[in-house]
Coordinates of C-alpha atoms in Angstrom, one line a residue:
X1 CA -85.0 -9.8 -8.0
X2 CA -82.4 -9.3 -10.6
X3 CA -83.5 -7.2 -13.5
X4 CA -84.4 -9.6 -16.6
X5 CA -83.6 -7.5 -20.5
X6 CA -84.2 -9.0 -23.8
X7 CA -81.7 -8.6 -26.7
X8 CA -84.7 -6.5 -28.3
X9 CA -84.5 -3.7 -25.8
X10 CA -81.9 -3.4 -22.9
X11 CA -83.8 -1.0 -20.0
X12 CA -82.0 2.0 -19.6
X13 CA -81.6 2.1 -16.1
X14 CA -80.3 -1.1 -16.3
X15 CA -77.7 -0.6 -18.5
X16 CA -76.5 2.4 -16.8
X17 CA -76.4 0.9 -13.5
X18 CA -74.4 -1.7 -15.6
X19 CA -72.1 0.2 -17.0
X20 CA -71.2 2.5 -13.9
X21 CA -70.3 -0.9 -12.5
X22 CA -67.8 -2.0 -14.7
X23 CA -66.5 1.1 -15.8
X24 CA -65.6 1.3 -11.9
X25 CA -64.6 -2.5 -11.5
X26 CA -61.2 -3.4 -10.6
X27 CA -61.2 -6.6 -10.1
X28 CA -63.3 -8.5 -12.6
X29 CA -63.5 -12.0 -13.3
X30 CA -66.0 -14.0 -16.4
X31 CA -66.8 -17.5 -16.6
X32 CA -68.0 -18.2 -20.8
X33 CA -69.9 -20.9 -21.7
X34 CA -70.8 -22.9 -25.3
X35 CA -73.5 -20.1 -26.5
X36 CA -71.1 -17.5 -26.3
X37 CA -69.8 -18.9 -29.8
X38 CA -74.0 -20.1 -30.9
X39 CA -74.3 -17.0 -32.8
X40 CA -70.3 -18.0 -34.4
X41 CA -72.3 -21.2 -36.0
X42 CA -71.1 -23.9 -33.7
X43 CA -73.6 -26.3 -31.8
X44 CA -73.6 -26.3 -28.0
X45 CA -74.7 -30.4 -28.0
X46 CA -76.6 -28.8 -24.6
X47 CA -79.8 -29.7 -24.3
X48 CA -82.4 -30.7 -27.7
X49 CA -79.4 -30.2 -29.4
X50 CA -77.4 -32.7 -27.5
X51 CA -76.9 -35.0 -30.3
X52 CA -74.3 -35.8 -32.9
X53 CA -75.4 -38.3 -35.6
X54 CA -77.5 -40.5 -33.1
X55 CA -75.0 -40.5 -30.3
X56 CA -75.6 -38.2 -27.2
X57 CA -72.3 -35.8 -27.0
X58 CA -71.8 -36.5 -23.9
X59 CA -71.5 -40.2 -23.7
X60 CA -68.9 -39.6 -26.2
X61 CA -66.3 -37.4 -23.9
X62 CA -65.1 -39.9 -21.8
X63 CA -62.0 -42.0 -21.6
X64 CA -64.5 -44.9 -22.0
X65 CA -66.2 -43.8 -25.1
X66 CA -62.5 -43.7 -26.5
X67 CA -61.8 -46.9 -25.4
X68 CA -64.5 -48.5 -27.1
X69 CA -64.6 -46.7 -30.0
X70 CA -61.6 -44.2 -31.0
X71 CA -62.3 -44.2 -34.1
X72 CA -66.0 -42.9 -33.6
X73 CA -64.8 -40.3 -30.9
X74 CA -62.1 -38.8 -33.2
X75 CA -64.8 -38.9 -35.9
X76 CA -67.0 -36.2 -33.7
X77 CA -63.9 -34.4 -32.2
X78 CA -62.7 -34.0 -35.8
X79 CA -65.8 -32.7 -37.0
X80 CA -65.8 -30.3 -34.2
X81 CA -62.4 -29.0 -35.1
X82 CA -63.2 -28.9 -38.7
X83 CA -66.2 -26.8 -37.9
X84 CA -64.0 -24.8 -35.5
X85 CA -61.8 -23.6 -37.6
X86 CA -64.0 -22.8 -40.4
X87 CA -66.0 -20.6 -37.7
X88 CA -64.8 -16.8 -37.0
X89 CA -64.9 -15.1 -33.5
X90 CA -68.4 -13.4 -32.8
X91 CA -68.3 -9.2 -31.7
X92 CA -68.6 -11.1 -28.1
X93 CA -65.5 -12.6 -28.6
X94 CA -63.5 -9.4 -29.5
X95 CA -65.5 -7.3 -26.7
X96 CA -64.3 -9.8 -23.8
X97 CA -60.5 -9.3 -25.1
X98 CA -60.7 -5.5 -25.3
X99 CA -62.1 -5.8 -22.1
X100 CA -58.8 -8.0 -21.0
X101 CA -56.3 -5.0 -23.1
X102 CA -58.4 -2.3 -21.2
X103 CA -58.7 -4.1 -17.6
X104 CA -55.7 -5.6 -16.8
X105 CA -57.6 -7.2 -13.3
X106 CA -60.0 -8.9 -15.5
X107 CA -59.1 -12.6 -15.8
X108 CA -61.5 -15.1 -17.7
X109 CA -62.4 -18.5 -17.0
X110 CA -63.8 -20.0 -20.2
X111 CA -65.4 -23.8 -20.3
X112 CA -65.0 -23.8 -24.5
X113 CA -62.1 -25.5 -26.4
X114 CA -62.8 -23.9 -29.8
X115 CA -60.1 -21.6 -29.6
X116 CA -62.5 -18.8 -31.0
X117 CA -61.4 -15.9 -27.9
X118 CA -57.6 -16.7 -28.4
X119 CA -58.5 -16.2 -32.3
X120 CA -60.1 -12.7 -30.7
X121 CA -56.7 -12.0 -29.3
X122 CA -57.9 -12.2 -25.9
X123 CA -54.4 -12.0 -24.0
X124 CA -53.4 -15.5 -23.0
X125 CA -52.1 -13.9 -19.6
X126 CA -56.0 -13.1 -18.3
X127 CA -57.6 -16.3 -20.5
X128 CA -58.0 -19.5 -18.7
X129 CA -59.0 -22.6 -20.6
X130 CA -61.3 -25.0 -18.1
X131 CA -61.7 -28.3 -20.2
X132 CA -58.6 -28.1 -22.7
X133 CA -58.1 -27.3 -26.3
X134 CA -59.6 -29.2 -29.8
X135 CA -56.1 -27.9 -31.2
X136 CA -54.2 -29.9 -28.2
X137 CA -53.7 -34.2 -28.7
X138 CA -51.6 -36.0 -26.4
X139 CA -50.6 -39.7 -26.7
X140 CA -52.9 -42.5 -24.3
X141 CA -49.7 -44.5 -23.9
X142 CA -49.5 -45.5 -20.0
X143 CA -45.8 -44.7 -20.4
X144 CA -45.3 -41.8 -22.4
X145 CA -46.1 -38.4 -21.7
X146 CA -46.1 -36.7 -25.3
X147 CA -48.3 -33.9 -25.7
X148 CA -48.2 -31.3 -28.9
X149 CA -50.3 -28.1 -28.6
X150 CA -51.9 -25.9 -31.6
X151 CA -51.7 -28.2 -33.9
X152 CA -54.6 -27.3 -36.9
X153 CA -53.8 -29.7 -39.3
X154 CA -57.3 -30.0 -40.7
X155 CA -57.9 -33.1 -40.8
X156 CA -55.2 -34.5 -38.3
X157 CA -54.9 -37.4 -40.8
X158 CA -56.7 -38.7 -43.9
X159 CA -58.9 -40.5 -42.7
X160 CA -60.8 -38.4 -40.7
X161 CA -61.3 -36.0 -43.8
X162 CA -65.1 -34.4 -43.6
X163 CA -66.5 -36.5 -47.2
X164 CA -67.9 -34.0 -49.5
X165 CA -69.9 -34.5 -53.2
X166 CA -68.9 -32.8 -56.3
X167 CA -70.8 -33.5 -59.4
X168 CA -68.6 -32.4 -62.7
X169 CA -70.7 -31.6 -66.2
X170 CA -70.4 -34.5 -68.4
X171 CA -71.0 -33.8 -72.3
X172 CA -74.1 -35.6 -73.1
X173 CA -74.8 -36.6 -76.7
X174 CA -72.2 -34.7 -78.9
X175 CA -69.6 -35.2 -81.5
X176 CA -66.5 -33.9 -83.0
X177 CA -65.0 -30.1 -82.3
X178 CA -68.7 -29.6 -80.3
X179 CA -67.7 -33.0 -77.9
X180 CA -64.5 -31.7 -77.7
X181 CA -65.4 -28.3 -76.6
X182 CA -68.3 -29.3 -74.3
X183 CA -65.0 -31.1 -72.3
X184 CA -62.9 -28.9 -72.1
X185 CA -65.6 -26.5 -70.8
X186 CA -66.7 -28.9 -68.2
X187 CA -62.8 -29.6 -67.3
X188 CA -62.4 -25.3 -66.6
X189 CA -65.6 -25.9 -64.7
X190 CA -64.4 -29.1 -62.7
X191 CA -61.1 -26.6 -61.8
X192 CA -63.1 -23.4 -60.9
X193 CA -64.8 -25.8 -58.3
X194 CA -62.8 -28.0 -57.2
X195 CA -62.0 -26.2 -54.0
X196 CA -65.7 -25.4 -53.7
X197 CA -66.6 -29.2 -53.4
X198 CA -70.3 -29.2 -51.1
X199 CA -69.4 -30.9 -47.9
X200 CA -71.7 -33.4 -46.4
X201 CA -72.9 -33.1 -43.1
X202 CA -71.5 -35.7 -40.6
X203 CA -73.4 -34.5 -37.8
X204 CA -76.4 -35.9 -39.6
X205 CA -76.8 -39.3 -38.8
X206 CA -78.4 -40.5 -42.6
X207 CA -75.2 -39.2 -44.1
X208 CA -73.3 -42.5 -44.3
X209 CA -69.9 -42.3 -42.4
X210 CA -67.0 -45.4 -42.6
X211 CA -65.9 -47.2 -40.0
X212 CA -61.9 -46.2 -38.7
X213 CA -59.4 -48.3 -38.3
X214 CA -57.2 -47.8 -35.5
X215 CA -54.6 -48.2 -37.6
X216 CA -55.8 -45.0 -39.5
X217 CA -55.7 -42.9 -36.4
X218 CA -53.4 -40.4 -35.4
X219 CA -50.9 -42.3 -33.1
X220 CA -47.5 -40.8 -31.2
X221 CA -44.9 -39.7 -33.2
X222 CA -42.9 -40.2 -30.0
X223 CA -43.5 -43.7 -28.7
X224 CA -44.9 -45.0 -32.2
X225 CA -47.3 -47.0 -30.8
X226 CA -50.2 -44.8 -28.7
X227 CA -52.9 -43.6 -30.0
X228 CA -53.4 -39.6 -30.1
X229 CA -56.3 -38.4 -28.3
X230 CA -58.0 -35.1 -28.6
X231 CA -56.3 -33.0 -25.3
X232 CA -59.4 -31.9 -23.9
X233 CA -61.1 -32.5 -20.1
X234 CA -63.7 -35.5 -20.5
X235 CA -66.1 -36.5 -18.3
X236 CA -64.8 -37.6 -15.1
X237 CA -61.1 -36.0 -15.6
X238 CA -59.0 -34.0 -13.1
X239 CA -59.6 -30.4 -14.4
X240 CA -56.3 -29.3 -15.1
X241 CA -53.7 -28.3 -12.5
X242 CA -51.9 -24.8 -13.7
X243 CA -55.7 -23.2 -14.7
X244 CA -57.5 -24.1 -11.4
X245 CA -54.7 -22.9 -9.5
X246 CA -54.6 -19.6 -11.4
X247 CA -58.2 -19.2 -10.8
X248 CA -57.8 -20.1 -7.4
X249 CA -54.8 -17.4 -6.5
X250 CA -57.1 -14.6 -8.1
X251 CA -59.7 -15.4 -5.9
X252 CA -57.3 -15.4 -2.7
X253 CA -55.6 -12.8 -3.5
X254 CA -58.4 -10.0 -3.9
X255 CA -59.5 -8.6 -0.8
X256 CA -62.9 -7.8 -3.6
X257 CA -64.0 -8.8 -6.7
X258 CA -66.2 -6.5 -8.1
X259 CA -68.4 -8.2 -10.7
X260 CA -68.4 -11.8 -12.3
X261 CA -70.0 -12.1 -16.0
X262 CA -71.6 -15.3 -16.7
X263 CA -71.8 -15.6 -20.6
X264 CA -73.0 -18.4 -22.5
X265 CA -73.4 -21.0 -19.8
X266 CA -75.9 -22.1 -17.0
X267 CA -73.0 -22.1 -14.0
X268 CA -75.0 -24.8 -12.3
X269 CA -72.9 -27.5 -12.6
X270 CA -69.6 -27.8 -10.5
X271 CA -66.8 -27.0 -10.3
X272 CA -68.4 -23.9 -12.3
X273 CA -71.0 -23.2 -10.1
X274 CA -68.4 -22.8 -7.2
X275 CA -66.8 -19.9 -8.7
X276 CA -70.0 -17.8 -8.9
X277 CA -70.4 -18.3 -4.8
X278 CA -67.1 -17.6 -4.1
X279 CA -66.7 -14.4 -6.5
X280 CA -69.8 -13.5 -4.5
X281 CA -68.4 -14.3 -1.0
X282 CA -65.5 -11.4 -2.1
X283 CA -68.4 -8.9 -2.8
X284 CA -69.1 -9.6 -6.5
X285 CA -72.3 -8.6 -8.4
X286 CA -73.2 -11.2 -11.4
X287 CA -74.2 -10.0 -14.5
X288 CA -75.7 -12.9 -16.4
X289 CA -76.1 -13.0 -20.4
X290 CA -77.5 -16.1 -21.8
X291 CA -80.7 -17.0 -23.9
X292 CA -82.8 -19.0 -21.4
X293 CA -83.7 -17.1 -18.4
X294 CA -84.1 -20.7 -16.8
X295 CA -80.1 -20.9 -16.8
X296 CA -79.8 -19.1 -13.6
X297 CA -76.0 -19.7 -11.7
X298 CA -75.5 -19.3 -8.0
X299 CA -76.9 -23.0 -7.1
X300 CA -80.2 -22.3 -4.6
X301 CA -79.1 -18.6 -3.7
X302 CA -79.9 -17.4 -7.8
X303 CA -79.2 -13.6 -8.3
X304 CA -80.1 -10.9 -6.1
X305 CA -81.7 -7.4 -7.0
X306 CA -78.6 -5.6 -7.4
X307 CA -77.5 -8.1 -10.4
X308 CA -78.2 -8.4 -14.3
X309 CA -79.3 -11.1 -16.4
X310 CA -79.2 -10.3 -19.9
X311 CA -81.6 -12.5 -21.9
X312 CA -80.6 -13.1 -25.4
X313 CA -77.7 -13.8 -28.1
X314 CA -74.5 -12.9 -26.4
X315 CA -72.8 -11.5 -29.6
X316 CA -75.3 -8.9 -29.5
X317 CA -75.6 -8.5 -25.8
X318 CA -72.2 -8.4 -25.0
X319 CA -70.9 -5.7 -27.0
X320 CA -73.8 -3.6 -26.2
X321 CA -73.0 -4.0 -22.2
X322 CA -69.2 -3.4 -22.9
X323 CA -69.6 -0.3 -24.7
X324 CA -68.5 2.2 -22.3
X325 CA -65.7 0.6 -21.8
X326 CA -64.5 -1.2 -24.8
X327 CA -66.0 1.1 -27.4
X328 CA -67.8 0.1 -30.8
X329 CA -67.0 -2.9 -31.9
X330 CA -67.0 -3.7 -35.4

């Protein structure tokens, strides 16, 4: 049976055996999942923490869920790039792209769209991204193909701006020079913090939300008529085309993959799933980190006694694995 350490205490033995494995590893392919960015402050919606508002996340990303509703869809895919972009890239994040500047045979497969490892300057030549970008729209006309990337216009129009509260000091019962200096010290004050204005939570289904127009959506700047759409994979979408086929051709083309990490994510459904069997087929070991030693990958075969699972917050895990090859990260 695969050795099982804690983020509390990593056995020694197994994180030499670990590290003479990866130091040696040529070939080396990762497949990340939501919880590599938990510890970066963004939800998973996995699980008991499925939910936004009162809506299960995953109703919500499918072409259906748009069609019915786009302006509730855009409301939770705008709240996840708001939160995105106010997050910063965990020491997992930077680890994995030392990892890709130190191994140039290491190519990673992630299932996130939060654009967190690209902020890690993981090198876009070795990162694959499975399900799309939150930075990436693309019109929903049958007829046009427009599609802009990186855009991280926060919010992507006003109407999908996160509502916040700000209470300014009002003078209360005063007259005169005293009135008029109480007001101009609350109008300093009212300046000081008015970029500083508390943001309510949207993800909380009693803060009170409005109901979008489609008119208010973002629509093509091409065709002038289709609405934008968030450009990532939903639920029952082709995955795309140029990442499956690079993912594919690495696999071909080694005579031996070495090791496969599996970071943040269970691997059980497929297509994922399928690449933890077929690294194996080439010889691979799997190292698993992930905080429920439940989430075991490799469908009924589960890991063998020769591989890892890591239990515990990757941002602490990973860089801890890493270190004799990336260095201290910081």
């Amino acid at each position: 049976m695969a050795s099982i350490a804690t983020t509390s205490r990593i056995p020694s033995a197994d994180l030499e055996s670990f590290s003479a494995c990866i130091k040696s590893a040529d070939r080396i392919l990762a497949l990340l999942g939501a919880g590599l960015s938990a510890s970066s402050g963004l939800p998973t919606f996995r699980g008991a923490g499925g939910l936004w508002r009162n809506h299960d996340a995953m109703q919500l990303a499918t072409p259906e869920a748009f069609d019915d509703d786009p302006g509730l869809v855009w409301q939770f895919y705008s709240y996840r790039r708001h939160m995105a972009l106010q997050a910063k890239p965990n020491k997992a994040h930077f680890a994995l792209a030392e990892l890709a500047r130190r191994k140039e045979n290491f190519v990673t497969l992630s299932q996130n769209v939060d654009g967190l490892s690209q902020r890690a300057k993981h090198s876009m030549s070795q990162l694959h991204l499975l399900h799309g970008s939150l930075y990436d729209v693309k019109c929903t006309d049958f007829y046009c193909d427009y599609v802009e990337q990186n855009n991280f216009t926060d919010p992507i129009v006003p109407a999908l701006a996160i509502p916040s509260t700000h209470v300014v000091p009002f003078p209360n019962d005063h007259s005169g020079a005293e009135a008029t200096g109480v007001i101009y010290s609350a109008m300093r004050e009212r300046d000081l913090k008015v970029n500083s204005a508390k943001e309510l939570d949207v993800s909380d289904e009693k803060v009170s939300i409005p109901s979008i127009q489609k008119s208010d959506l973002p629509h093509c700047p091409r065709c002038k008529t289709g609405l934008l759409r968030p450009g990532v994979v939903w639920f029952g979408e082709m995955l795309p085309k140029k990442t499956v086929s690079a993912i594919d051709t690495f696999i071909a083309q080694s005579k031996k993959i070495d090791l496969i990490l599996v970071i943040g994510t269970s691997a059980k459904v497929y297509p994922a799933a399928a690449y933890v069997n077929r690294a194996r087929a080439k010889g691979a070991r799997v190292a698993v980190v992930n905080m429920d030693r439940a989430d075991v990958p490799g469908g009924e075969e589960g890991l063998r006694k020769d591989d890892w699972f890591f239990e515990g917050d990757a941002a602490v895990l990973v860089p801890q694995i890493l270190k004799e090859v990336v260095g201290e990260i910081r």
